[in-house]
mmCIF file of C-alpha atoms in Angstrom:
data_model
loop_
_atom_site.group_PDB
_atom_site.id
_atom_site.type_symbol
_atom_site.label_atom_id
_atom_site.label_comp_id
_atom_site.label_asym_id
_atom_site.label_seq_id
_atom_site.Cartn_x
_atom_site.Cartn_y
_atom_site.Cartn_z
ATOM 1 C CA UNK A 1 -0.131 0.037 0.402
ATOM 2 C CA UNK A 2 1.398 3.344 -1.107
ATOM 3 C CA UNK A 3 2.500 5.753 1.557
ATOM 4 C CA UNK A 4 0.665 8.524 2.639
ATOM 5 C CA UNK A 5 3.108 12.183 1.930
ATOM 6 C CA UNK A 6 1.179 15.088 3.509
ATOM 7 C CA UNK A 7 3.054 19.006 4.067
ATOM 8 C CA UNK A 8 2.839 19.877 6.904
ATOM 9 C CA UNK A 9 -0.294 22.328 7.249
ATOM 10 C CA UNK A 10 -2.195 19.562 5.754
ATOM 11 C CA UNK A 11 -0.788 17.072 8.370
ATOM 12 C CA UNK A 12 -2.093 18.814 11.973
ATOM 13 C CA UNK A 13 -5.267 19.388 9.947
ATOM 14 C CA UNK A 14 -5.410 15.499 9.542
ATOM 15 C CA UNK A 15 -4.342 15.162 12.924
ATOM 16 C CA UNK A 16 -6.785 17.095 14.851
ATOM 17 C CA UNK A 17 -9.776 15.420 12.384
ATOM 18 C CA UNK A 18 -7.699 12.298 14.369
ATOM 19 C CA UNK A 19 -7.509 13.408 17.475
ATOM 20 C CA UNK A 20 -11.183 15.288 18.635
ATOM 21 C CA UNK A 21 -13.354 13.165 17.369
ATOM 22 C CA UNK A 22 -16.751 14.017 18.747
ATOM 23 C CA UNK A 23 -17.094 11.881 22.496
ATOM 24 C CA UNK A 24 -20.597 10.750 22.923
ATOM 25 C CA UNK A 25 -20.834 12.797 25.808
ATOM 26 C CA UNK A 26 -20.189 16.507 26.584
ATOM 27 C CA UNK A 27 -16.414 17.727 27.774
ATOM 28 C CA UNK A 28 -15.432 19.218 30.820
ATOM 29 C CA UNK A 29 -13.909 22.518 30.374
ATOM 30 C CA UNK A 30 -10.234 22.615 31.204
ATOM 31 C CA UNK A 31 -9.051 23.827 35.251
ATOM 32 C CA UNK A 32 -8.183 27.878 34.998
ATOM 33 C CA UNK A 33 -3.926 26.660 35.966
ATOM 34 C CA UNK A 34 -4.274 24.498 31.985
ATOM 35 C CA UNK A 35 -3.642 27.919 30.445
ATOM 36 C CA UNK A 36 0.539 27.329 31.737
ATOM 37 C CA UNK A 37 0.192 23.740 30.463
ATOM 38 C CA UNK A 38 -0.853 24.226 26.633
ATOM 39 C CA UNK A 39 -0.862 20.918 24.859
ATOM 40 C CA UNK A 40 1.928 21.002 21.310
ATOM 41 C CA UNK A 41 0.771 18.699 19.483
ATOM 42 C CA UNK A 42 2.837 19.287 15.862
ATOM 43 C CA UNK A 43 5.842 16.507 15.148
ATOM 44 C CA UNK A 44 8.637 17.221 17.842
ATOM 45 C CA UNK A 45 11.298 15.020 15.770
ATOM 46 C CA UNK A 46 12.511 16.287 12.794
ATOM 47 C CA UNK A 47 10.912 14.086 9.603
ATOM 48 C CA UNK A 48 13.019 10.961 8.490
ATOM 49 C CA UNK A 49 13.617 9.996 11.524
ATOM 50 C CA UNK A 50 12.133 6.408 11.330
ATOM 51 C CA UNK A 51 12.578 6.631 7.709
ATOM 52 C CA UNK A 52 13.643 2.707 6.817
ATOM 53 C CA UNK A 53 12.177 1.847 9.874
ATOM 54 C CA UNK A 54 9.239 -0.616 10.530
ATOM 55 C CA UNK A 55 6.035 0.375 13.082
ATOM 56 C CA UNK A 56 4.018 -2.692 14.375
ATOM 57 C CA UNK A 57 1.266 -0.910 16.371
ATOM 58 C CA UNK A 58 -1.034 -3.349 18.312
ATOM 59 C CA UNK A 59 -4.720 -1.713 18.611
ATOM 60 C CA UNK A 60 -3.059 0.617 15.784
ATOM 61 C CA UNK A 61 -6.387 0.957 14.969
ATOM 62 C CA UNK A 62 -8.292 3.093 16.961
ATOM 63 C CA UNK A 63 -7.908 5.747 20.073
ATOM 64 C CA UNK A 64 -4.382 5.767 20.826
ATOM 65 C CA UNK A 65 -2.193 3.452 18.700
ATOM 66 C CA UNK A 66 -3.732 5.092 16.023
ATOM 67 C CA UNK A 67 -2.419 8.619 16.879
ATOM 68 C CA UNK A 68 0.959 6.916 17.075
ATOM 69 C CA UNK A 69 0.614 4.979 14.173
ATOM 70 C CA UNK A 70 0.062 9.015 12.644
ATOM 71 C CA UNK A 71 3.316 10.841 13.528
ATOM 72 C CA UNK A 72 5.284 7.019 12.969
ATOM 73 C CA UNK A 73 4.257 7.278 9.573
ATOM 74 C CA UNK A 74 4.415 11.415 9.358
ATOM 75 C CA UNK A 75 7.964 11.058 10.960
ATOM 76 C CA UNK A 76 8.316 8.145 7.817
ATOM 77 C CA UNK A 77 8.158 4.213 9.274
ATOM 78 C CA UNK A 78 6.543 1.924 7.127
ATOM 79 C CA UNK A 79 4.034 1.039 9.537
ATOM 80 C CA UNK A 80 1.574 -2.384 9.831
ATOM 81 C CA UNK A 81 -0.811 -2.456 12.511
ATOM 82 C CA UNK A 82 -3.073 -5.532 14.117
ATOM 83 C CA UNK A 83 -6.770 -5.224 15.797
ATOM 84 C CA UNK A 84 -9.538 -7.144 16.290
ATOM 85 C CA UNK A 85 -11.624 -5.353 14.242
ATOM 86 C CA UNK A 86 -10.423 -5.364 9.824
ATOM 87 C CA UNK A 87 -12.782 -2.678 8.448
ATOM 88 C CA UNK A 88 -11.351 -0.579 11.132
ATOM 89 C CA UNK A 89 -7.357 -1.736 9.982
ATOM 90 C CA UNK A 90 -8.841 -0.865 6.418
ATOM 91 C CA UNK A 91 -9.780 2.743 7.401
ATOM 92 C CA UNK A 92 -7.304 3.740 9.027
ATOM 93 C CA UNK A 93 -4.268 2.308 6.111
ATOM 94 C CA UNK A 94 -6.570 3.920 4.031
ATOM 95 C CA UNK A 95 -5.820 7.205 5.446
ATOM 96 C CA UNK A 96 -2.303 6.321 6.827
ATOM 97 C CA UNK A 97 0.758 3.839 6.216
ATOM 98 C CA UNK A 98 1.004 -0.046 6.492
ATOM 99 C CA UNK A 99 3.809 -2.314 4.582
ATOM 100 C CA UNK A 100 5.562 -5.149 6.604
ATOM 101 C CA UNK A 101 9.113 -6.145 8.237
ATOM 102 C CA UNK A 102 10.051 -5.321 12.119
ATOM 103 C CA UNK A 103 11.375 -2.574 14.244
ATOM 104 C CA UNK A 104 10.159 -0.462 15.888
ATOM 105 C CA UNK A 105 7.336 -2.410 17.942
ATOM 106 C CA UNK A 106 4.384 -0.458 20.249
ATOM 107 C CA UNK A 107 2.312 -2.760 21.757
ATOM 108 C CA UNK A 108 -0.721 -0.824 22.648
ATOM 109 C CA UNK A 109 -3.956 -3.284 22.845
ATOM 110 C CA UNK A 110 -5.859 -3.644 25.623
ATOM 111 C CA UNK A 111 -9.395 -4.224 27.249
ATOM 112 C CA UNK A 112 -10.855 -2.688 30.031
ATOM 113 C CA UNK A 113 -14.390 -2.508 31.664
ATOM 114 C CA UNK A 114 -14.986 -1.121 35.149
ATOM 115 C CA UNK A 115 -16.223 -3.198 37.556
ATOM 116 C CA UNK A 116 -16.957 -4.329 41.869
ATOM 117 C CA UNK A 117 -14.609 -7.377 42.378
ATOM 118 C CA UNK A 118 -17.297 -9.349 43.654
ATOM 119 C CA UNK A 119 -19.139 -9.123 40.881
ATOM 120 C CA UNK A 120 -16.051 -10.270 38.074
ATOM 121 C CA UNK A 121 -17.052 -14.446 36.792
ATOM 122 C CA UNK A 122 -13.642 -16.124 35.450
ATOM 123 C CA UNK A 123 -14.426 -15.439 32.388
ATOM 124 C CA UNK A 124 -14.415 -11.661 32.906
ATOM 125 C CA UNK A 125 -10.702 -12.144 34.278
ATOM 126 C CA UNK A 126 -9.561 -14.373 31.225
ATOM 127 C CA UNK A 127 -10.872 -11.918 28.826
ATOM 128 C CA UNK A 128 -8.626 -9.179 29.991
ATOM 129 C CA UNK A 129 -5.686 -11.185 30.943
ATOM 130 C CA UNK A 130 -6.013 -12.760 26.968
ATOM 131 C CA UNK A 131 -5.709 -9.471 26.321
ATOM 132 C CA UNK A 132 -3.525 -7.197 27.353
ATOM 133 C CA UNK A 133 -1.264 -9.798 29.161
ATOM 134 C CA UNK A 134 -1.177 -12.429 27.626
ATOM 135 C CA UNK A 135 -1.147 -10.792 23.647
ATOM 136 C CA UNK A 136 1.389 -8.265 24.832
ATOM 137 C CA UNK A 137 3.081 -10.885 25.391
ATOM 138 C CA UNK A 138 2.305 -13.692 22.634
ATOM 139 C CA UNK A 139 3.425 -10.483 20.604
ATOM 140 C CA UNK A 140 6.563 -9.649 22.380
ATOM 141 C CA UNK A 141 7.777 -12.381 22.780
ATOM 142 C CA UNK A 142 7.573 -14.151 18.960
ATOM 143 C CA UNK A 143 9.187 -11.058 17.262
ATOM 144 C CA UNK A 144 11.552 -10.596 20.098
ATOM 145 C CA UNK A 145 12.716 -15.027 19.189
ATOM 146 C CA UNK A 146 12.274 -13.103 15.047
ATOM 147 C CA UNK A 147 15.114 -10.707 15.888
ATOM 148 C CA UNK A 148 17.208 -12.590 18.088
ATOM 149 C CA UNK A 149 17.424 -15.010 15.091
ATOM 150 C CA UNK A 150 18.201 -12.870 13.129
ATOM 151 C CA UNK A 151 20.330 -10.371 14.946
ATOM 152 C CA UNK A 152 18.216 -7.300 14.256
ATOM 153 C CA UNK A 153 17.434 -4.707 16.777
ATOM 154 C CA UNK A 154 14.506 -3.149 17.688
ATOM 155 C CA UNK A 155 12.574 -0.997 20.586
ATOM 156 C CA UNK A 156 9.862 -2.604 22.319
ATOM 157 C CA UNK A 157 7.007 -0.153 23.915
ATOM 158 C CA UNK A 158 4.586 -0.838 25.880
ATOM 159 C CA UNK A 159 1.360 1.232 27.084
ATOM 160 C CA UNK A 160 -0.421 1.063 30.452
ATOM 161 C CA UNK A 161 -1.416 3.453 32.807
ATOM 162 C CA UNK A 162 -0.519 5.185 36.248
ATOM 163 C CA UNK A 163 -2.295 2.238 38.671
ATOM 164 C CA UNK A 164 -0.423 -0.694 37.230
ATOM 165 C CA UNK A 165 2.008 1.181 39.210
ATOM 166 C CA UNK A 166 -0.420 1.557 42.308
ATOM 167 C CA UNK A 167 -3.173 -1.101 41.873
ATOM 168 C CA UNK A 168 -7.306 0.413 41.704
ATOM 169 C CA UNK A 169 -9.912 -1.484 42.466
ATOM 170 C CA UNK A 170 -12.958 -1.776 39.975
ATOM 171 C CA UNK A 171 -10.302 -2.560 37.967
ATOM 172 C CA UNK A 172 -9.201 -5.164 39.226
ATOM 173 C CA UNK A 173 -8.268 -7.534 36.300
ATOM 174 C CA UNK A 174 -7.044 -4.379 34.174
ATOM 175 C CA UNK A 175 -4.121 -3.245 37.200
ATOM 176 C CA UNK A 176 -3.141 -7.080 37.531
ATOM 177 C CA UNK A 177 -2.467 -7.616 34.221
ATOM 178 C CA UNK A 178 -0.691 -4.077 33.418
ATOM 179 C CA UNK A 179 1.521 -4.788 36.199
ATOM 180 C CA UNK A 180 2.003 -8.093 34.971
ATOM 181 C CA UNK A 181 3.276 -6.469 31.238
ATOM 182 C CA UNK A 182 6.127 -3.929 32.941
ATOM 183 C CA UNK A 183 7.413 -6.777 35.055
ATOM 184 C CA UNK A 184 7.778 -8.678 31.730
ATOM 185 C CA UNK A 185 8.794 -5.691 30.196
ATOM 186 C CA UNK A 186 11.786 -4.424 32.509
ATOM 187 C CA UNK A 187 12.799 -8.132 32.555
ATOM 188 C CA UNK A 188 13.310 -8.516 29.342
ATOM 189 C CA UNK A 189 15.100 -5.255 29.047
ATOM 190 C CA UNK A 190 17.741 -7.496 31.349
ATOM 191 C CA UNK A 191 17.859 -10.500 29.537
ATOM 192 C CA UNK A 192 17.175 -9.228 25.505
ATOM 193 C CA UNK A 193 19.809 -5.545 25.585
ATOM 194 C CA UNK A 194 22.584 -8.034 24.660
ATOM 195 C CA UNK A 195 20.736 -8.582 21.242
ATOM 196 C CA UNK A 196 20.633 -5.013 20.734
ATOM 197 C CA UNK A 197 16.048 -5.375 22.408
ATOM 198 C CA UNK A 198 15.229 -2.456 24.291
ATOM 199 C CA UNK A 199 12.444 -2.102 26.444
ATOM 200 C CA UNK A 200 10.283 0.701 27.871
ATOM 201 C CA UNK A 201 6.937 1.652 29.327
ATOM 202 C CA UNK A 202 4.835 4.562 29.295
ATOM 203 C CA UNK A 203 1.645 4.942 31.925
ATOM 204 C CA UNK A 204 -0.730 7.362 30.199
ATOM 205 C CA UNK A 205 -2.489 8.649 32.764
ATOM 206 C CA UNK A 206 -6.349 10.133 31.239
ATOM 207 C CA UNK A 207 -6.003 10.716 27.712
ATOM 208 C CA UNK A 208 -9.695 11.381 25.940
ATOM 209 C CA UNK A 209 -10.485 9.068 23.302
ATOM 210 C CA UNK A 210 -13.750 7.371 22.121
ATOM 211 C CA UNK A 211 -12.810 3.360 23.474
ATOM 212 C CA UNK A 212 -11.858 3.827 26.897
ATOM 213 C CA UNK A 213 -14.016 6.567 27.651
ATOM 214 C CA UNK A 214 -17.163 5.125 26.421
ATOM 215 C CA UNK A 215 -16.090 2.103 28.823
ATOM 216 C CA UNK A 216 -15.100 3.133 31.997
ATOM 217 C CA UNK A 217 -17.137 6.876 31.788
ATOM 218 C CA UNK A 218 -19.895 6.280 29.417
ATOM 219 C CA UNK A 219 -21.605 9.098 30.678
ATOM 220 C CA UNK A 220 -18.579 11.598 31.639
ATOM 221 C CA UNK A 221 -19.984 11.787 35.103
ATOM 222 C CA UNK A 222 -16.539 11.264 36.030
ATOM 223 C CA UNK A 223 -14.206 13.564 34.274
ATOM 224 C CA UNK A 224 -14.951 16.754 36.346
ATOM 225 C CA UNK A 225 -13.269 14.237 39.395
ATOM 226 C CA UNK A 226 -10.405 13.551 37.014
ATOM 227 C CA UNK A 227 -8.941 17.348 35.867
ATOM 228 C CA UNK A 228 -9.853 17.572 40.267
ATOM 229 C CA UNK A 229 -6.635 15.265 40.979
ATOM 230 C CA UNK A 230 -4.587 16.860 38.271
ATOM 231 C CA UNK A 231 -2.448 19.743 39.188
ATOM 232 C CA UNK A 232 -2.091 20.671 35.808
ATOM 233 C CA UNK A 233 -5.816 20.620 35.128
ATOM 234 C CA UNK A 234 -6.839 19.136 31.867
ATOM 235 C CA UNK A 235 -6.804 16.347 30.772
ATOM 236 C CA UNK A 236 -3.996 14.599 27.843
ATOM 237 C CA UNK A 237 -3.907 14.618 24.503
ATOM 238 C CA UNK A 238 -3.786 12.254 22.080
ATOM 239 C CA UNK A 239 -0.416 13.686 19.491
ATOM 240 C CA UNK A 240 1.200 14.702 22.686
ATOM 241 C CA UNK A 241 0.978 10.456 23.770
ATOM 242 C CA UNK A 242 2.412 10.292 20.293
ATOM 243 C CA UNK A 243 4.923 12.556 20.643
ATOM 244 C CA UNK A 244 6.561 10.612 23.994
ATOM 245 C CA UNK A 245 5.722 7.245 22.337
ATOM 246 C CA UNK A 246 7.478 8.547 19.129
ATOM 247 C CA UNK A 247 10.615 9.634 21.524
ATOM 248 C CA UNK A 248 11.241 7.079 23.645
ATOM 249 C CA UNK A 249 10.933 4.378 20.377
ATOM 250 C CA UNK A 250 14.032 6.992 18.012
ATOM 251 C CA UNK A 251 16.984 6.602 18.236
ATOM 252 C CA UNK A 252 16.869 9.330 20.145
ATOM 253 C CA UNK A 253 16.714 7.739 23.284
ATOM 254 C CA UNK A 254 18.755 4.263 22.386
ATOM 255 C CA UNK A 255 20.462 4.724 26.091
ATOM 256 C CA UNK A 256 17.215 4.027 27.592
ATOM 257 C CA UNK A 257 15.956 0.622 28.178
ATOM 258 C CA UNK A 258 13.853 -1.153 31.277
ATOM 259 C CA UNK A 259 12.171 2.476 31.540
ATOM 260 C CA UNK A 260 8.789 3.490 33.410
ATOM 261 C CA UNK A 261 7.314 6.799 32.319
ATOM 262 C CA UNK A 262 4.508 8.436 34.164
ATOM 263 C CA UNK A 263 3.274 10.585 31.857
ATOM 264 C CA UNK A 264 -0.761 11.524 32.855
ATOM 265 C CA UNK A 265 -0.315 15.671 34.313
ATOM 266 C CA UNK A 266 1.030 14.936 38.165
ATOM 267 C CA UNK A 267 -1.904 12.864 38.230
ATOM 268 C CA UNK A 268 -0.769 10.129 40.325
ATOM 269 C CA UNK A 269 1.289 12.251 42.879
ATOM 270 C CA UNK A 270 -1.785 14.100 43.820
ATOM 271 C CA UNK A 271 -3.129 11.006 44.239
ATOM 272 C CA UNK A 272 -0.070 9.485 46.633
ATOM 273 C CA UNK A 273 0.075 12.811 49.166
ATOM 274 C CA UNK A 274 -1.668 12.692 51.420
ATOM 275 C CA UNK A 275 -2.067 15.799 52.354
ATOM 276 C CA UNK A 276 -2.723 17.280 48.911
ATOM 277 C CA UNK A 277 -5.962 17.231 50.236
ATOM 278 C CA UNK A 278 -5.595 20.542 52.049
ATOM 279 C CA UNK A 279 -5.539 22.907 48.795
ATOM 280 C CA UNK A 280 -8.902 22.837 48.859
ATOM 281 C CA UNK A 281 -7.473 25.139 52.547
ATOM 282 C CA UNK A 282 -8.669 28.926 51.450
ATOM 283 C CA UNK A 283 -6.413 31.597 52.851
ATOM 284 C CA UNK A 284 -8.274 32.685 55.473
ATOM 285 C CA UNK A 285 -8.698 29.024 56.990
ATOM 286 C CA UNK A 286 -5.328 29.179 56.746
ATOM 287 C CA UNK A 287 -5.187 31.870 58.706
ATOM 288 C CA UNK A 288 -7.400 30.618 61.732
ATOM 289 C CA UNK A 289 -5.755 27.280 61.222
ATOM 290 C CA UNK A 290 -1.985 28.740 61.735
ATOM 291 C CA UNK A 291 -3.325 30.232 64.793
ATOM 292 C CA UNK A 292 -4.757 27.151 65.837
ATOM 293 C CA UNK A 293 -0.957 25.505 65.402
ATOM 294 C CA UNK A 294 1.162 28.504 66.791
ATOM 295 C CA UNK A 295 -0.967 28.167 70.520
ATOM 296 C CA UNK A 296 -0.947 24.539 70.576
ATOM 297 C CA UNK A 297 1.497 23.431 73.630
ATOM 298 C CA UNK A 298 3.777 20.676 73.860
ATOM 299 C CA UNK A 299 5.513 17.857 72.162
#
């Protein structure tokens, strides 16, 4: 299939149409501090960064996978995309570029839903585990073995989530599976570096994509809560994720392996700090509290 070649203005228009599809529910406006953290969505790496390289993207037909495919294709990569829905792949492939090979590999495909753990069935657990952990392992090990035999180097990237590190209720199968993916990639980074293979992980925070939000926040009722705990005051953009993924997979990051990159606008540290809720205290309330603290005697 012929590669799609786009000029910069056309590319940015195309990126906008890919990354900002209208969701089914109204979006929450960003918080005031977000003006200090404007998203830059143009490609940060120079054209030709991935010339003569091949990118294999699982889940490349929609969402973050599509965003990463678009960016890598713009930077010169020949792209192979994989998904469970042929018609989605065909539509995306017609718009971007797909050829064969194996040089840069991104494992992005995932499955998830919210559910109280007491209601989880064995089939539900198995479904998420098979997609997230087993799917990533099978693709990584199969391609890795072929690369070792053919003595070709490659960069592998896994996309997980910030709760792979902390754990989270109501998404227990996903948390467990993604933690397993991280252990897999860190382990292979140590074992297979001698073969020219490197492995890294990105943990994105909330990034609006149709697939993820339709399953995890179908009515949009939790988005305001998400924004309140993100210090930068806004959700991430798919193009920002695509830029980071492109850098991690590029030769500019050739000394990076076994790394876990948290990319969440500060959400994780906001939730982790037990005193961070004090940001809700007003200036007048602080004055009262400071007076009380100073008047306290004893140890």
